[in-house]
Amino acid sequence: MRNFEKSIQKCLQQFESFGKLYFTPKQLFYELCRLQRSPIGLKSTTAAKLFGLSAIPAMFFAKQNPKKVFGFLSASAIAFSALAVSKQIPRTLPPPILWQEFEEKLSNYLQNNKIDGLLKIGKNVKLTNEIPDDLTLYGLPKLLICESDEIAQMLRANQFHLQTPCGVLSLKEASPLSDNFQNMLSSAEEAQVFYLHDASWQAISLIPDLHRILSLNYEIPLRPLGLRPIHAQRLHLFAQKEIDFSPNVDLAKISYLDEKEKTWLKSGFKTEVSAVAPVRLLRVLRRLILGVEVPTRNWQIGLPNKNMGFM
């Protein structure tokens, strides 16, 4: 239990470094998983700096033994390049600990300790009943639908809906959309609805039918902002195999998925949005909802189209 307490404290220190932050038990679980995960390669900038540092002392011996110095620098360049490349290789990683084991230890920990910012997730939250009457008189230009109840509550707790501004509902709350939200979307010019989902067969298979599920006007565009298998693999997010997985929906209509991603999904793998660090999630969603462009970098050339997925 002591090791668990120390690990939890390190995770909380990481969260606290960003200021006041609310997070779910699942997000704390994945932060602990990242803490216990073995390092994977090096960032390209870090690898370049380390190579530069290793080259400085070698240069003092360049005149005395140029061949050995050249050999050392060549070997160092190859080693650090390999570490940088290893960091970019997509891979599917299982979590180092089980959620059930973490949940039990966390429950025991909370008996004698308090964690600031940890949300007590409610299962039957009805945000639609909390809308002030006068607010329904205005248009709502943006609405974010979260597949996960927990993520929807986490975003609202962090005032994401006020900072953006963008309404936030869980898929359960929005199926179907209430009259209030229907009217607010219809009153707005160029209204948009976004769908934040896990990288899973079940979540992605809903996309073609989501307008009907939400009772959403087909003239209002609906944009997926969820995880894709390639995002989960490139970011080295933790993935788990779904229990009793039996795909019964054809993903042929999801044109932006390549065959490798479909195979990954058919194998029963699932990566939750909760596996994304909460601060990264807030920043990326804020950028995409507000339409803020990111400077294009060379390493981004091989990434998937960000209009189809959010990472």
Short mmCIF file of C-alpha atoms in Angstrom, two decimals:
data_model
loop_
_atom_site.label_atom_id
_atom_site.label_comp_id
_atom_site.label_asym_id
_atom_site.label_seq_id
_atom_site.Cartn_x
_atom_site.Cartn_y
_atom_site.Cartn_z
CA MET A 1 0.00 0.00 0.00
CA ARG A 2 2.94 2.33 0.68
CA ASN A 3 4.13 2.05 -2.92
CA PHE A 4 0.60 2.82 -4.07
CA GLU A 5 0.46 5.92 -1.84
CA LYS A 6 3.78 7.19 -3.20
CA SER A 7 2.67 6.57 -6.78
CA ILE A 8 -0.63 8.38 -6.21
CA GLN A 9 1.17 11.34 -4.70
CA LYS A 10 3.46 11.57 -7.75
CA CYS A 11 0.43 11.51 -10.03
CA LEU A 12 -1.26 14.25 -8.02
CA GLN A 13 1.90 16.37 -8.13
CA GLN A 14 1.84 16.05 -11.91
CA PHE A 15 -1.79 17.19 -12.03
CA GLU A 16 -1.20 20.03 -9.54
CA SER A 17 1.62 21.42 -11.67
CA PHE A 18 -1.05 22.63 -14.12
CA GLY A 19 -3.11 24.44 -11.49
CA LYS A 20 -6.63 23.59 -10.39
CA LEU A 21 -7.71 20.50 -12.27
CA TYR A 22 -10.66 18.15 -11.90
CA PHE A 23 -10.19 14.57 -13.06
CA THR A 24 -11.95 11.21 -12.99
CA PRO A 25 -10.83 8.00 -11.28
CA LYS A 26 -10.12 6.51 -14.73
CA GLN A 27 -7.85 9.45 -15.62
CA LEU A 28 -5.97 8.97 -12.35
CA PHE A 29 -5.66 5.26 -13.17
CA TYR A 30 -4.09 5.95 -16.56
CA GLU A 31 -1.74 8.55 -15.06
CA LEU A 32 -0.55 5.87 -12.66
CA CYS A 33 -0.11 3.50 -15.61
CA ARG A 34 2.07 6.10 -17.37
CA LEU A 35 4.14 6.46 -14.23
CA GLN A 36 4.78 2.71 -14.06
CA ARG A 37 5.35 2.26 -17.79
CA SER A 38 8.89 1.64 -18.98
CA PRO A 39 10.28 4.59 -20.97
CA ILE A 40 9.87 4.25 -24.74
CA GLY A 41 12.62 5.90 -26.75
CA LEU A 42 13.43 9.61 -26.63
CA LYS A 43 11.90 12.72 -28.11
CA SER A 44 13.85 13.87 -31.17
CA THR A 45 14.82 17.13 -29.46
CA THR A 46 16.04 15.28 -26.37
CA ALA A 47 18.01 12.80 -28.47
CA ALA A 48 19.67 15.67 -30.38
CA LYS A 49 20.64 17.44 -27.15
CA LEU A 50 22.12 14.30 -25.63
CA PHE A 51 24.09 13.61 -28.80
CA GLY A 52 25.43 17.17 -28.69
CA LEU A 53 26.47 16.79 -25.08
CA SER A 54 28.22 13.48 -25.77
CA ALA A 55 30.05 15.01 -28.75
CA ILE A 56 31.57 17.91 -26.78
CA PRO A 57 34.16 15.90 -24.76
CA ALA A 58 34.92 13.71 -27.78
CA MET A 59 36.02 16.74 -29.80
CA PHE A 60 38.93 17.36 -27.41
CA PHE A 61 40.47 14.09 -28.57
CA ALA A 62 39.75 14.61 -32.26
CA LYS A 63 43.36 15.54 -33.15
CA GLN A 64 44.91 12.76 -31.07
CA ASN A 65 42.82 9.90 -32.41
CA PRO A 66 40.42 11.05 -35.14
CA LYS A 67 39.38 7.52 -36.15
CA LYS A 68 38.22 6.56 -32.65
CA VAL A 69 36.45 9.88 -32.21
CA PHE A 70 34.70 9.47 -35.56
CA GLY A 71 33.69 5.92 -34.62
CA PHE A 72 32.37 7.09 -31.25
CA LEU A 73 30.36 9.91 -32.80
CA SER A 74 28.96 7.60 -35.47
CA ALA A 75 27.90 5.04 -32.87
CA SER A 76 26.35 7.77 -30.70
CA ALA A 77 24.46 9.21 -33.66
CA ILE A 78 23.08 5.78 -34.57
CA ALA A 79 22.10 5.01 -30.95
CA PHE A 80 20.33 8.31 -30.32
CA SER A 81 18.64 8.20 -33.74
CA ALA A 82 17.36 4.72 -32.96
CA LEU A 83 15.93 5.95 -29.65
CA ALA A 84 14.24 8.86 -31.42
CA VAL A 85 12.77 6.58 -34.09
CA SER A 86 11.61 4.10 -31.43
CA LYS A 87 9.58 6.89 -29.83
CA GLN A 88 7.66 7.37 -33.10
CA ILE A 89 6.87 3.69 -33.79
CA PRO A 90 3.13 2.98 -33.32
CA ARG A 91 2.45 0.25 -30.79
CA THR A 92 -0.40 -1.17 -28.74
CA LEU A 93 0.38 -1.21 -25.03
CA PRO A 94 -1.57 -3.07 -22.34
CA PRO A 95 -1.91 -1.23 -18.99
CA PRO A 96 0.70 -2.42 -16.45
CA ILE A 97 -1.98 -2.83 -13.76
CA LEU A 98 -5.62 -3.88 -13.83
CA TRP A 99 -8.40 -1.34 -13.35
CA GLN A 100 -10.12 -3.58 -10.79
CA GLU A 101 -6.93 -3.77 -8.74
CA PHE A 102 -6.47 0.02 -8.91
CA GLU A 103 -10.12 0.65 -8.01
CA GLU A 104 -9.82 -1.48 -4.88
CA LYS A 105 -6.60 0.19 -3.74
CA LEU A 106 -7.99 3.64 -4.44
CA SER A 107 -11.08 2.87 -2.37
CA ASN A 108 -8.87 1.83 0.56
CA TYR A 109 -6.68 4.90 0.11
CA LEU A 110 -9.67 7.26 0.17
CA GLN A 111 -10.81 5.90 3.52
CA ASN A 112 -7.99 7.82 5.21
CA ASN A 113 -7.02 10.37 2.57
CA LYS A 114 -8.66 13.08 0.50
CA ILE A 115 -7.77 13.79 -3.12
CA ASP A 116 -8.53 17.33 -4.24
CA GLY A 117 -9.93 17.44 -7.75
CA LEU A 118 -11.02 13.79 -7.88
CA LEU A 119 -14.58 13.67 -9.15
CA LYS A 120 -17.28 11.49 -7.68
CA ILE A 121 -18.86 10.32 -10.89
CA GLY A 122 -22.64 10.26 -10.91
CA LYS A 123 -24.42 7.79 -13.16
CA ASN A 124 -27.69 9.64 -13.70
CA VAL A 125 -26.77 13.26 -14.30
CA LYS A 126 -29.36 15.32 -16.17
CA LEU A 127 -27.78 18.56 -17.28
CA THR A 128 -30.78 19.49 -19.42
CA ASN A 129 -32.81 20.20 -16.29
CA GLU A 130 -30.19 22.69 -15.06
CA ILE A 131 -30.38 25.11 -18.02
CA PRO A 132 -31.66 28.56 -16.99
CA ASP A 133 -34.84 29.47 -18.88
CA ASP A 134 -33.38 32.66 -20.35
CA LEU A 135 -30.41 30.75 -21.82
CA THR A 136 -32.71 28.81 -24.12
CA LEU A 137 -33.60 32.07 -25.86
CA TYR A 138 -30.11 32.25 -27.38
CA GLY A 139 -28.48 30.22 -30.14
CA LEU A 140 -25.96 27.50 -29.34
CA PRO A 141 -23.30 27.44 -32.09
CA LYS A 142 -21.32 24.46 -30.75
CA LEU A 143 -22.25 21.29 -28.90
CA LEU A 144 -19.90 18.51 -27.82
CA ILE A 145 -21.35 15.01 -27.34
CA CYS A 146 -19.15 12.72 -25.24
CA GLU A 147 -19.55 8.96 -25.49
CA SER A 148 -18.31 8.71 -21.89
CA ASP A 149 -20.44 10.04 -19.03
CA GLU A 150 -17.27 10.52 -16.99
CA ILE A 151 -15.52 12.64 -19.61
CA ALA A 152 -18.61 14.83 -20.03
CA GLN A 153 -18.73 15.47 -16.29
CA MET A 154 -14.97 16.10 -16.16
CA LEU A 155 -15.16 18.70 -18.95
CA ARG A 156 -18.04 20.50 -17.26
CA ALA A 157 -16.25 20.43 -13.89
CA ASN A 158 -13.26 22.16 -15.54
CA GLN A 159 -15.59 24.83 -16.98
CA PHE A 160 -14.81 23.75 -20.54
CA HIS A 161 -18.34 24.63 -21.68
CA LEU A 162 -17.90 28.20 -20.43
CA GLN A 163 -14.35 28.73 -21.71
CA THR A 164 -15.02 27.59 -25.25
CA PRO A 165 -18.09 28.33 -25.26
CA CYS A 166 -19.56 24.98 -26.19
CA GLY A 167 -22.32 22.92 -24.66
CA VAL A 168 -21.21 19.53 -23.27
CA LEU A 169 -23.46 16.49 -22.98
CA SER A 170 -22.89 12.79 -22.61
CA LEU A 171 -24.26 10.50 -25.30
CA LYS A 172 -26.87 9.22 -22.84
CA GLU A 173 -28.00 12.75 -22.03
CA ALA A 174 -28.22 13.61 -25.72
CA SER A 175 -30.08 10.52 -26.96
CA PRO A 176 -32.26 12.14 -28.08
CA LEU A 177 -31.44 15.83 -27.76
CA SER A 178 -33.97 17.73 -25.68
CA ASP A 179 -36.22 20.39 -27.21
CA ASN A 180 -34.13 23.07 -25.49
CA PHE A 181 -30.93 22.01 -27.22
CA GLN A 182 -32.72 21.45 -30.52
CA ASN A 183 -34.09 24.99 -30.43
CA MET A 184 -30.76 26.54 -29.41
CA LEU A 185 -28.91 24.77 -32.22
CA SER A 186 -31.55 25.78 -34.75
CA SER A 187 -31.32 29.41 -33.61
CA ALA A 188 -27.55 29.59 -34.13
CA GLU A 189 -25.83 30.43 -37.39
CA GLU A 190 -23.60 27.63 -38.70
CA ALA A 191 -24.18 25.41 -35.66
CA GLN A 192 -21.82 22.45 -35.23
CA VAL A 193 -22.04 19.25 -33.22
CA PHE A 194 -18.93 17.28 -32.23
CA TYR A 195 -18.68 13.64 -31.12
CA LEU A 196 -15.91 12.69 -28.69
CA HIS A 197 -15.49 8.93 -28.53
CA ASP A 198 -13.16 6.10 -27.58
CA ALA A 199 -11.12 4.14 -30.09
CA SER A 200 -13.45 1.16 -30.06
CA TRP A 201 -15.64 -0.75 -32.49
CA GLN A 202 -18.81 0.11 -30.61
CA ALA A 203 -18.11 3.86 -30.45
CA ILE A 204 -16.96 4.31 -34.04
CA SER A 205 -19.74 2.15 -35.49
CA LEU A 206 -22.31 4.66 -34.15
CA ILE A 207 -20.99 7.53 -36.28
CA PRO A 208 -22.99 6.87 -39.50
CA ASP A 209 -26.25 6.66 -37.53
CA LEU A 210 -25.56 9.39 -34.99
CA HIS A 211 -27.86 12.02 -36.51
CA ARG A 212 -30.80 9.65 -36.07
CA ILE A 213 -29.74 8.60 -32.54
CA LEU A 214 -29.56 12.23 -31.44
CA SER A 215 -32.65 13.28 -33.43
CA LEU A 216 -30.35 15.92 -34.87
CA ASN A 217 -31.29 17.92 -37.94
CA TYR A 218 -29.32 16.47 -40.86
CA GLU A 219 -28.47 19.99 -42.02
CA ILE A 220 -26.35 20.49 -38.88
CA PRO A 221 -22.86 19.03 -39.48
CA LEU A 222 -21.60 16.42 -37.04
CA ARG A 223 -17.82 16.05 -36.72
CA PRO A 224 -16.09 13.12 -34.96
CA LEU A 225 -13.37 14.30 -32.58
CA GLY A 226 -12.69 10.97 -30.98
CA LEU A 227 -9.73 8.68 -30.82
CA ARG A 228 -8.72 6.52 -33.75
CA PRO A 229 -6.64 3.35 -33.49
CA ILE A 230 -3.70 5.09 -35.18
CA HIS A 231 -3.84 7.86 -32.56
CA ALA A 232 -3.87 5.34 -29.72
CA GLN A 233 -0.85 3.56 -31.21
CA ARG A 234 1.19 6.65 -32.11
CA LEU A 235 0.63 8.22 -28.70
CA HIS A 236 1.35 4.89 -26.98
CA LEU A 237 -1.96 5.03 -25.13
CA PHE A 238 -2.98 1.97 -23.17
CA ALA A 239 -5.38 -0.41 -24.89
CA GLN A 240 -7.39 -3.30 -23.54
CA LYS A 241 -9.26 -6.18 -25.12
CA GLU A 242 -13.01 -5.90 -24.79
CA ILE A 243 -14.72 -8.79 -22.98
CA ASP A 244 -17.24 -10.84 -24.96
CA PHE A 245 -16.47 -8.82 -28.06
CA SER A 246 -18.62 -9.71 -31.05
CA PRO A 247 -18.63 -7.13 -33.86
CA ASN A 248 -21.99 -7.04 -35.63
CA VAL A 249 -21.67 -3.74 -37.51
CA ASP A 250 -19.83 -3.17 -40.77
CA LEU A 251 -17.31 -0.33 -40.64
CA ALA A 252 -17.27 0.08 -44.43
CA LYS A 253 -19.12 3.39 -44.08
CA ILE A 254 -16.28 4.81 -41.98
CA SER A 255 -14.18 5.78 -44.98
CA TYR A 256 -11.35 7.48 -43.10
CA LEU A 257 -10.26 4.30 -41.29
CA ASP A 258 -7.56 2.32 -43.08
CA GLU A 259 -7.46 -1.49 -43.12
CA LYS A 260 -4.92 -1.72 -40.30
CA GLU A 261 -7.19 0.33 -38.06
CA LYS A 262 -10.20 -1.82 -38.92
CA THR A 263 -8.20 -4.96 -38.16
CA TRP A 264 -7.20 -3.43 -34.81
CA LEU A 265 -10.84 -2.77 -33.98
CA LYS A 266 -11.96 -6.20 -35.18
CA SER A 267 -9.39 -7.74 -32.82
CA GLY A 268 -11.38 -6.29 -29.92
CA PHE A 269 -8.92 -3.61 -28.83
CA LYS A 270 -10.23 -0.49 -27.12
CA THR A 271 -8.51 2.70 -25.99
CA GLU A 272 -10.51 5.10 -23.84
CA VAL A 273 -10.41 8.87 -24.13
CA SER A 274 -9.60 8.75 -20.41
CA ALA A 275 -6.20 7.36 -21.37
CA VAL A 276 -5.27 10.79 -22.76
CA ALA A 277 -3.69 12.99 -20.08
CA PRO A 278 -6.46 15.35 -18.85
CA VAL A 279 -4.54 18.56 -19.55
CA ARG A 280 -3.70 17.42 -23.07
CA LEU A 281 -7.35 16.50 -23.61
CA LEU A 282 -8.55 19.93 -22.51
CA ARG A 283 -5.98 21.74 -24.65
CA VAL A 284 -6.58 19.73 -27.80
CA LEU A 285 -10.36 19.92 -27.52
CA ARG A 286 -10.22 23.66 -26.88
CA ARG A 287 -8.03 24.14 -29.95
CA LEU A 288 -10.32 22.10 -32.19
CA ILE A 289 -13.61 23.51 -30.90
CA LEU A 290 -12.34 27.06 -31.31
CA GLY A 291 -10.77 26.26 -34.69
CA VAL A 292 -7.26 27.37 -33.72
CA GLU A 293 -4.68 26.12 -36.20
CA VAL A 294 -1.39 24.58 -35.09
CA PRO A 295 1.87 25.39 -36.93
CA THR A 296 2.72 22.52 -39.28
CA ARG A 297 5.85 20.61 -38.34
CA ASN A 298 7.79 18.14 -40.45
CA TRP A 299 7.07 15.22 -38.13
CA GLN A 300 3.31 15.80 -38.50
CA ILE A 301 3.32 15.02 -42.22
CA GLY A 302 2.72 11.30 -41.65
CA LEU A 303 -0.13 11.81 -39.18
CA PRO A 304 -3.76 11.15 -40.16
CA ASN A 305 -6.07 13.93 -41.29
CA LYS A 306 -7.00 15.81 -38.10
CA ASN A 307 -10.46 16.54 -39.49
CA MET A 308 -11.16 12.85 -38.89
CA GLY A 309 -10.18 12.35 -35.26
CA PHE A 310 -8.64 14.74 -32.80
CA MET A 311 -5.10 13.67 -31.96
#
